[in-house]
Amino acid sequence: MKKWEVKKTASKGYAIGPAYVVKKQEVTVDTASISADQVDAEVSRFEAAVEKAQADLAELAQENAIFAGHFALAGDIAIHDGVVGKIKDELMNAEAALMQVKDEYVVIFESMDDEYMRERASDMKDVSKRLLFALKGIDDNPFAAMKEKSVIVAQDLTPSDTAKMNMDLVLGFATEEGGVTSHVSIIAKNMAIPCLVGVGSMLEDVKTGMSMILDAGKGEIFLDPDEAMVAVYKEKAEKFEAFQKELESLSSLPSETKDGHGFSLCANVGNIEDIKYATQFQIEGVGLFRSEFLYMESDHFPTEEEQFEAYKEAAQLLGGKELTIRTLDIGGDKELDYYEFPKEENPFLGYRAIRMCLDQTDVFKTQLRAILRASAFGYIRIMYPMMISMDELTAANHLLEVCKAELKQEHVAFDEKIQVGMMIETPAAVMMAEEFAQKVDFFSIGTNDLTQYFLAVDRGNQKIANLYNSFNPAVLRAIYHTIQAGHRHNTKVGMCGEFASDEKASKLLLGMGLDEFSMSAGEVARVKYQLRGCTFEVAEKLADAALKLDTAEKVLELLENS
């Protein structure tokens, strides 16, 4: 028997059955140059491949919305011009030009700090593969031989791969690569299929038909287990299924503790498709709409009309529930193909987010006008990122008032009482929380950056990854200080960082007084179960005890034993 331990659980549960190893068809790309008189033919061949790929993707998009994004990517003008440019200027054949452009985009995506954006490299690879196969006239289905219920084992799985699966035969997924925001992870969460990603090298040991146990709770995989182990895990699987049914039964119950203390559970989203997915769960709204994806998925700064339509659709999908739109948070690890950011020694501390918006006021006003116009169609809130000073808040609000005045003069409807809040993600914002709370309607604590900045730990640096810990007493006290400052001035305080969905932290945060927990939609039911199972009085005592401790280890020990 062989065993793997895995750190990335994309979707919890147990899978017991035979393995089905996905073997990808390898395609060799000829790098030979073409002659000048072949250029037009190569361009035509590439454009025919784009047309074929888009026709296939348009059909797939009717069943799965993610392919609408792939359809747009396949016809993206920047990619098209990049490939055609290499054919014309460098006399590259269409396949070689496509692969080089693909590699350039993948490098950009994979260098980003945000995991969600890193996973978009997979979309680029998938669409490029589809275009390459169209160029070569290849039809590939790695699941053609799958005839029985199995655990899928693969290096990675793309949307195109999953579209070819018979999902009724899928017991679970185990991939060597990928992250918890990858497409296969989202599919697994949506369909409640156990999934472990980032497993590492395992394909050399696994053969199709070999018996497997996938424990996507503890994060373990067993190859060729004995009968006794199989019996143990079958019992675990039955208990897990019963627990999932219990979670489902909570969906219609109010978000409140045993003693009636209410809290709000919201989703973090990046686009319209994320909202459609999130509305399948019992959420109170969207606590974070990452508006930068509208900019990153475009080849130009989105117009007011383009943004308005997106925000309007988002608000209407939520049917009057909260939609908190974070204004453009670009820069740092998130770049735009059509805008050149200045070269900086440390872009995470540089020209980004609200700093860029207050400098590029035309871009900022376009977004603010679009959000205001959309607010006539639902409950929308505006949230500024990366604030460090009252001057920034005053300047942002001044531009907002200018936009309101313009819309009034144009007789355009908007919510004149629209709420305005800010992210708390810098030490400066924490220290000024008392003053900020008197000027905004709400706070949202971004623990990903707050932890990084407060502890001076680069969360992408593996050498010091052990130091990045939101349970560090300094971070916990910063969170508590922010909540208390907000409440003293009737300012609601939420959290949209990953810490909000940490089951070990949920009661602690509730006891600190956190009003809103915003997270990946698939995590909402588990946090609701945790919080409905306790009293606010107990949570307050837990928080009081934790805030007196001086190490993260002691805090975690307290939480484990509570």
XYZ file of C-alpha atoms in Angstrom:
562
model
C 0.000 0.000 0.000
C 1.226 3.518 -0.847
C 0.090 6.699 0.863
C 0.142 10.413 -0.068
C -0.547 13.337 2.256
C -2.082 16.387 0.623
C -2.326 20.009 1.804
C -4.939 21.274 -0.671
C -8.465 19.999 -0.121
C -10.692 21.468 -2.823
C -13.873 19.610 -1.886
C -14.315 17.437 1.203
C -15.571 13.866 1.329
C -14.477 10.282 0.720
C -14.054 8.315 -2.504
C -13.462 4.569 -2.563
C -13.022 2.687 -5.815
C -10.808 1.994 -8.825
C -8.511 4.650 -10.266
C -8.921 6.011 -13.768
C -5.688 7.597 -14.932
C -6.121 10.372 -17.473
C -3.567 10.156 -20.231
C -3.238 13.327 -22.254
C -2.452 13.158 -25.949
C 0.932 14.740 -26.553
C 1.177 17.032 -29.553
C 4.493 18.038 -31.082
C 4.698 21.622 -32.293
C 6.836 22.201 -35.376
C 8.949 25.331 -34.862
C 10.108 25.600 -38.490
C 9.870 29.092 -39.967
C 7.613 29.866 -42.903
C 8.381 31.859 -46.028
C 6.951 35.314 -46.680
C 4.539 33.976 -49.290
C 3.055 31.558 -46.706
C 2.068 34.284 -44.235
C -1.467 34.874 -45.492
C -2.197 31.134 -45.580
C -0.951 30.698 -41.976
C -3.024 33.645 -40.746
C -6.095 32.191 -42.468
C -5.381 28.780 -40.951
C -5.149 30.301 -37.468
C -8.345 32.293 -37.924
C -10.157 29.171 -39.134
C -8.988 27.376 -35.969
C -10.353 30.245 -33.858
C -13.678 29.995 -35.683
C -13.820 26.213 -35.119
C -12.884 26.539 -31.427
C -15.444 29.280 -30.826
C -18.179 27.240 -32.515
C -17.448 24.327 -30.178
C -17.229 26.600 -27.119
C -20.497 28.363 -27.952
C -22.219 24.979 -27.834
C -20.518 24.021 -24.569
C -21.411 27.398 -23.004
C -25.094 26.461 -23.176
C -24.404 23.722 -20.611
C -21.611 25.297 -18.555
C -21.170 29.057 -18.173
C -17.385 28.829 -17.749
C -17.082 28.155 -21.479
C -18.515 31.607 -22.192
C -15.263 32.933 -20.753
C -13.282 30.479 -22.869
C -15.246 31.595 -25.936
C -14.181 35.190 -25.266
C -10.579 34.141 -24.602
C -10.385 32.165 -27.853
C -11.368 35.284 -29.799
C -9.506 37.779 -27.601
C -8.158 40.542 -29.820
C -4.870 40.838 -27.897
C -4.179 37.109 -28.294
C -5.242 37.215 -31.943
C -2.985 40.182 -32.682
C -0.118 38.557 -30.774
C -0.301 35.364 -32.826
C -0.850 37.131 -36.145
C 1.985 39.530 -35.319
C 4.424 36.659 -34.782
C 3.322 35.019 -38.030
C 3.759 38.214 -40.024
C 6.746 39.799 -38.301
C 8.754 36.751 -37.215
C 7.633 34.297 -39.918
C 6.536 31.744 -37.330
C 4.065 29.037 -38.287
C 0.614 29.315 -36.651
C 1.172 26.539 -34.075
C 4.520 27.923 -32.911
C 3.170 31.485 -32.757
C 0.158 30.339 -30.715
C 2.306 28.416 -28.229
C 4.687 31.347 -27.757
C 1.823 33.778 -27.079
C 0.283 31.215 -24.729
C 3.552 30.886 -22.812
C 3.806 34.666 -22.430
C 0.308 34.921 -20.929
C 0.824 31.915 -18.672
C 3.981 33.466 -17.214
C 2.036 36.647 -16.411
C -0.806 34.771 -14.694
C 1.412 32.342 -12.784
C 3.554 35.162 -11.389
C 0.542 36.712 -9.651
C 0.189 36.444 -5.881
C -3.586 35.966 -5.955
C -4.366 32.243 -6.195
C -7.559 32.848 -8.139
C -5.603 34.713 -10.805
C -2.818 32.126 -10.878
C -5.422 29.532 -11.757
C -6.468 31.593 -14.787
C -3.249 30.354 -16.373
C -5.054 27.009 -16.673
C -7.810 28.661 -18.720
C -5.180 30.065 -21.078
C -3.548 26.645 -21.436
C -6.906 24.986 -22.067
C -8.027 27.434 -24.750
C -4.601 27.281 -26.417
C -4.754 23.499 -26.478
C -8.202 23.659 -28.070
C -6.871 26.056 -30.734
C -3.814 23.858 -31.303
C -5.949 20.753 -31.779
C -8.174 22.713 -34.179
C -5.083 23.736 -36.154
C -3.970 20.105 -36.376
C -7.431 18.606 -36.862
C -7.149 16.433 -33.730
C -10.165 15.247 -31.691
C -9.106 14.154 -28.185
C -11.248 12.457 -25.524
C -9.181 10.992 -22.653
C -12.339 9.568 -21.025
C -13.499 7.431 -23.924
C -12.404 4.224 -22.121
C -14.000 5.089 -18.763
C -16.849 2.601 -18.239
C -17.221 2.237 -14.438
C -17.398 4.539 -11.412
C -13.836 5.625 -10.682
C -11.535 8.089 -8.940
C -10.065 10.367 -11.617
C -6.281 10.706 -11.327
C -4.588 13.281 -13.550
C -1.743 15.748 -13.798
C -4.377 18.482 -14.059
C -7.897 18.796 -15.448
C -9.157 21.600 -17.633
C -12.733 22.715 -18.335
C -12.475 21.004 -21.715
C -11.544 17.761 -19.951
C -14.467 17.891 -17.530
C -16.865 18.646 -20.384
C -16.008 15.214 -21.845
C -16.587 13.278 -18.622
C -19.635 11.257 -17.708
C -20.005 12.849 -14.257
C -22.217 9.955 -13.097
C -19.088 7.771 -13.186
C -16.877 10.160 -11.171
C -16.282 9.177 -7.523
C -13.566 11.752 -6.859
C -10.641 13.737 -8.243
C -6.926 13.694 -7.421
C -4.657 15.960 -9.472
C -0.918 16.444 -9.256
C -1.244 20.153 -9.989
C -3.877 22.844 -9.491
C -5.213 24.850 -6.591
C -8.417 25.182 -4.627
C -9.717 27.852 -7.036
C -9.049 25.824 -10.189
C -11.888 24.807 -12.474
C -11.897 21.193 -11.344
C -12.042 22.386 -7.721
C -15.066 24.566 -8.448
C -16.775 21.719 -10.312
C -16.051 19.362 -7.400
C -17.486 21.785 -4.830
C -20.532 22.446 -6.966
C -21.290 18.731 -7.374
C -20.093 17.685 -3.882
C -17.417 15.404 -5.349
C -14.355 14.725 -3.122
C -11.311 16.446 -4.599
C -7.636 16.775 -3.662
C -5.366 19.003 -5.753
C -1.655 19.723 -5.754
C -0.974 16.099 -4.769
C 2.492 16.067 -6.322
C 4.039 13.194 -8.227
C 1.714 10.189 -8.146
C 0.966 9.270 -11.771
C 4.057 7.072 -11.964
C 2.634 4.858 -9.189
C -1.043 4.717 -10.159
C -2.480 2.570 -12.939
C -6.068 2.495 -14.163
C -8.072 -0.087 -12.220
C -5.954 -0.001 -9.039
C -7.979 0.287 -5.813
C -7.882 3.718 -4.145
C -9.166 5.548 -1.084
C -9.346 9.336 -1.289
C -9.822 11.041 2.083
C -10.582 14.643 1.108
C -11.061 15.728 4.683
C -7.815 14.777 6.342
C -6.018 15.085 3.013
C -4.792 11.523 2.414
C -4.738 9.090 -0.502
C -4.193 5.342 -0.150
C -3.316 3.083 -3.069
C -4.138 -0.637 -2.864
C -5.672 -0.539 0.675
C -6.587 -3.811 2.388
C -10.184 -4.869 3.057
C -10.110 -3.729 6.681
C -9.132 -0.194 5.679
C -11.799 -0.123 2.976
C -14.418 -1.099 5.579
C -13.265 1.678 7.924
C -13.489 4.304 5.192
C -16.876 3.117 3.979
C -18.175 3.793 7.482
C -16.524 7.242 7.464
C -18.115 7.985 4.102
C -21.579 7.073 5.437
C -21.129 9.365 8.444
C -19.886 12.178 6.209
C -22.912 11.835 3.948
C -25.208 12.012 6.964
C -23.385 15.154 8.139
C -23.781 16.757 4.694
C -27.535 16.164 4.871
C -27.541 17.834 8.273
C -25.735 20.844 6.783
C -28.306 21.030 3.995
C -31.082 21.072 6.575
C -29.588 24.288 8.016
C -29.936 26.201 4.744
C -33.397 27.518 5.508
C -32.651 28.294 9.160
C -31.643 31.811 10.251
C -28.003 32.808 10.716
C -27.997 33.086 14.476
C -26.460 31.435 17.538
C -28.323 29.304 20.055
C -29.030 32.407 22.142
C -30.322 34.410 19.170
C -27.260 36.505 18.256
C -27.411 37.200 14.521
C -24.581 37.188 11.998
C -24.375 37.492 8.221
C -22.890 34.941 5.804
C -21.887 36.228 2.373
C -19.861 35.121 -0.635
C -16.681 36.410 -2.257
C -16.989 36.506 -6.060
C -15.011 37.644 -9.079
C -17.589 37.712 -11.866
C -21.187 37.027 -12.850
C -20.606 33.263 -13.125
C -19.343 33.200 -9.534
C -22.553 34.920 -8.420
C -24.705 32.377 -10.254
C -22.778 29.631 -8.463
C -23.015 31.397 -5.073
C -26.783 31.866 -5.255
C -27.172 28.088 -5.046
C -26.179 28.433 -1.397
C -28.025 30.128 1.445
C -26.058 33.385 1.428
C -27.135 36.781 2.721
C -25.432 38.449 -0.226
C -22.017 39.161 -1.726
C -19.540 40.652 0.721
C -16.819 41.085 -1.901
C -17.210 41.551 -5.639
C -13.674 41.765 -7.046
C -14.361 44.299 -9.788
C -10.781 44.121 -11.108
C -11.670 40.975 -13.038
C -13.814 43.087 -15.375
C -10.634 44.968 -16.227
C -8.323 41.943 -16.359
C -10.624 39.985 -18.669
C -10.850 42.892 -21.108
C -8.446 44.311 -23.696
C -9.312 47.898 -22.693
C -10.477 49.851 -19.673
C -14.142 48.785 -19.451
C -16.505 51.571 -20.422
C -19.136 52.944 -18.067
C -21.821 51.093 -20.013
C -19.949 47.768 -19.910
C -19.443 48.049 -16.172
C -23.001 49.224 -15.559
C -24.421 46.172 -17.342
C -22.218 43.815 -15.299
C -23.031 45.433 -11.945
C -26.724 45.672 -12.818
C -26.877 41.967 -13.717
C -25.050 41.092 -10.491
C -27.509 43.123 -8.402
C -30.514 41.601 -10.145
C -29.188 38.054 -9.702
C -29.022 38.700 -5.949
C -32.630 39.850 -5.841
C -32.209 42.665 -3.346
C -29.537 41.014 -1.240
C -26.290 42.845 -0.487
C -23.764 43.344 -3.293
C -20.543 44.939 -2.033
C -18.425 46.080 -4.977
C -14.755 46.667 -4.220
C -13.507 49.442 -6.455
C -10.622 48.703 -8.777
C -7.869 46.888 -6.875
C -5.227 46.591 -9.565
C -1.446 46.710 -9.342
C 0.813 44.641 -7.108
C 0.520 41.185 -8.667
C -2.450 42.114 -10.880
C -1.568 43.796 -14.160
C -3.374 44.865 -17.319
C -2.213 44.062 -20.854
C -3.317 47.488 -22.056
C -1.797 49.598 -19.288
C 1.859 49.795 -18.345
C 2.463 50.078 -14.610
C 5.650 51.766 -13.433
C 8.564 49.463 -12.624
C 8.765 49.227 -8.836
C 11.063 47.551 -6.319
C 8.062 46.412 -4.284
C 4.772 46.677 -6.209
C 2.755 45.424 -3.220
C 3.701 48.635 -1.430
C 3.489 50.742 -4.551
C 1.196 52.224 -7.180
C -1.946 50.141 -6.763
C -5.608 50.042 -5.735
C -6.992 53.339 -4.381
C -3.627 55.036 -4.996
C -3.897 54.415 -8.721
C -7.603 55.326 -8.782
C -7.024 58.682 -7.104
C -4.317 59.379 -9.686
C -6.274 58.074 -12.702
C -9.462 59.952 -11.830
C -11.130 59.413 -15.219
C -10.846 55.644 -14.774
C -12.122 55.894 -11.194
C -15.053 58.167 -12.063
C -16.106 55.819 -14.874
C -16.368 52.983 -12.369
C -18.112 55.062 -9.688
C -20.720 56.286 -12.180
C -21.361 52.706 -13.340
C -21.784 51.474 -9.755
C -24.112 54.357 -8.884
C -26.279 53.723 -11.927
C -26.489 49.999 -11.104
C -27.517 50.824 -7.513
C -30.981 51.687 -8.851
C -31.461 47.967 -9.517
C -30.531 46.423 -6.166
C -28.804 46.780 -2.816
C -25.282 47.838 -3.770
C -22.494 49.034 -1.466
C -19.208 50.669 -2.512
C -15.960 49.565 -0.857
C -12.556 51.238 -1.242
C -9.403 49.050 -1.029
C -5.953 49.728 0.443
C -6.882 52.869 2.419
C -4.190 54.289 4.712
C -5.252 57.886 5.379
C -8.197 60.183 5.926
C -6.961 62.260 2.983
C -7.509 59.289 0.646
C -11.002 58.682 1.991
C -11.891 62.371 1.615
C -10.573 62.436 -1.958
C -12.438 59.254 -2.953
C -15.683 60.501 -1.444
C -15.260 63.847 -3.191
C -15.099 62.087 -6.565
C -18.140 60.029 -5.583
C -20.085 63.213 -4.815
C -19.010 64.690 -8.156
C -20.383 61.584 -9.892
C -23.654 61.831 -7.966
C -24.037 65.472 -8.962
C -23.391 64.636 -12.621
C -25.992 61.850 -12.620
C -28.566 64.091 -10.954
C -27.992 66.721 -13.612
C -28.419 64.028 -16.287
C -31.623 62.811 -14.538
C -30.143 59.313 -14.089
C -31.526 57.293 -11.186
C -29.289 55.894 -8.423
C -29.490 55.062 -4.720
C -28.835 58.423 -3.088
C -28.263 56.646 0.262
C -25.769 54.148 -1.136
C -23.484 52.853 1.618
C -19.761 53.486 1.384
C -17.171 51.411 3.231
C -13.517 50.477 3.126
C -11.156 47.556 3.423
C -9.106 47.251 6.588
C -5.953 45.617 5.267
C -3.076 47.840 6.365
C -1.634 48.615 9.817
C -2.417 52.297 9.132
C -6.109 51.521 8.643
C -6.171 49.551 11.905
C -4.529 52.351 13.863
C -6.916 54.911 12.331
C -9.992 52.697 12.644
C -11.564 54.958 15.270
C -11.434 57.941 12.913
C -12.397 55.996 9.791
C -15.399 54.484 11.568
C -16.896 57.952 11.956
C -16.759 58.536 8.192
C -17.816 55.213 6.605
C -20.837 52.925 6.805
C -18.911 49.658 7.126
C -15.515 47.997 7.367
C -14.422 44.775 5.707
C -11.250 43.221 7.097
C -9.015 41.725 4.410
C -7.006 39.262 6.478
C -4.870 38.028 3.581
C -3.081 41.354 3.177
C -3.571 42.473 6.776
C -1.670 39.430 8.057
C 1.055 39.941 5.467
C 1.519 43.628 6.239
C 1.116 43.390 10.000
C 3.688 40.598 10.343
C 5.972 41.849 7.545
C 5.751 38.378 5.979
C 5.508 37.865 2.225
C 2.797 35.225 1.991
C 4.211 34.012 -1.322
C 7.685 33.342 0.127
C 7.948 29.641 0.972
C 11.081 30.174 3.085
C 9.054 32.097 5.673
C 5.613 30.620 5.003
C 5.516 29.282 8.575
C 5.522 32.872 9.868
C 2.374 33.793 7.922
C -0.333 33.014 10.457
C -3.562 34.920 11.078
C -3.760 33.345 14.547
C -0.716 35.408 15.548
C -1.824 37.466 18.596
C -0.795 40.707 16.862
C -3.199 39.986 14.001
C -5.996 38.894 16.324
C -5.640 42.050 18.398
C -5.668 44.162 15.230
C -8.925 42.478 14.189
C -10.449 43.008 17.634
C -9.361 46.660 17.748
C -10.990 47.241 14.348
C -14.276 45.600 15.360
C -14.483 47.522 18.613
C -13.676 50.836 16.917
C -16.361 50.185 14.330
C -19.011 49.274 16.860
C -18.347 52.354 18.972
C -19.581 54.380 16.009
C -22.349 52.014 14.785
C -20.190 50.923 11.851
C -20.738 47.308 10.822
C -17.623 45.184 10.525
C -17.235 42.240 8.153
C -14.342 40.094 6.977
C -13.681 38.991 3.407
C -10.241 37.392 3.808
C -9.711 33.623 3.876
C -9.676 33.707 7.682
C -13.461 34.266 7.603
C -13.989 30.686 6.389
C -11.522 29.047 8.790
C -13.593 26.681 10.928
C -11.117 27.022 13.797
C -11.525 30.808 13.754
C -15.284 31.217 13.283
C -16.354 31.147 16.959
C -13.388 33.312 17.911
C -14.330 35.953 15.333
C -17.969 35.829 16.362
C -16.939 36.359 19.992
C -14.891 39.384 18.938
C -18.115 40.834 17.544
C -17.658 40.290 13.798
C -20.945 41.069 12.034
C -20.386 39.569 8.589
C -18.382 36.571 7.356
C -17.704 36.606 3.587
C -16.045 33.613 1.917
C -16.138 31.122 -0.928
C -19.802 30.168 -1.273
C -19.069 26.478 -0.775
C -17.781 27.146 2.744
C -20.904 28.948 4.011
C -22.779 25.873 5.267
C -19.854 24.694 7.428
C -19.359 28.079 9.066
C -23.107 28.351 9.654
C -23.060 24.939 11.331
C -20.210 26.048 13.610
C -21.842 29.294 14.639
C -25.399 27.999 15.069
C -23.993 25.312 17.346
C -22.691 27.753 19.966
C -23.939 30.637 22.083
C -22.652 34.177 21.735
C -21.833 34.169 25.445
C -19.500 31.189 25.019
C -17.939 32.754 21.908
C -17.270 36.005 23.790
C -15.515 34.133 26.599
C -13.455 32.213 24.033
C -12.387 35.460 22.342
C -11.550 37.071 25.681
C -9.305 34.124 26.598
C -7.627 33.985 23.162
C -6.806 37.705 23.135
C -4.824 37.304 26.359
C -2.483 34.677 24.865
C 0.945 35.539 23.484
C 1.589 32.932 20.761
C -0.346 31.510 17.823
C 0.344 28.002 19.139
C -1.400 28.774 22.421
C -4.360 30.289 20.583
C -4.752 27.208 18.380
C -4.458 24.905 21.387
C -7.224 26.860 23.129
C -9.468 26.631 20.077
C -8.820 22.912 19.621
C -9.899 22.251 23.195
C -12.938 24.549 23.230
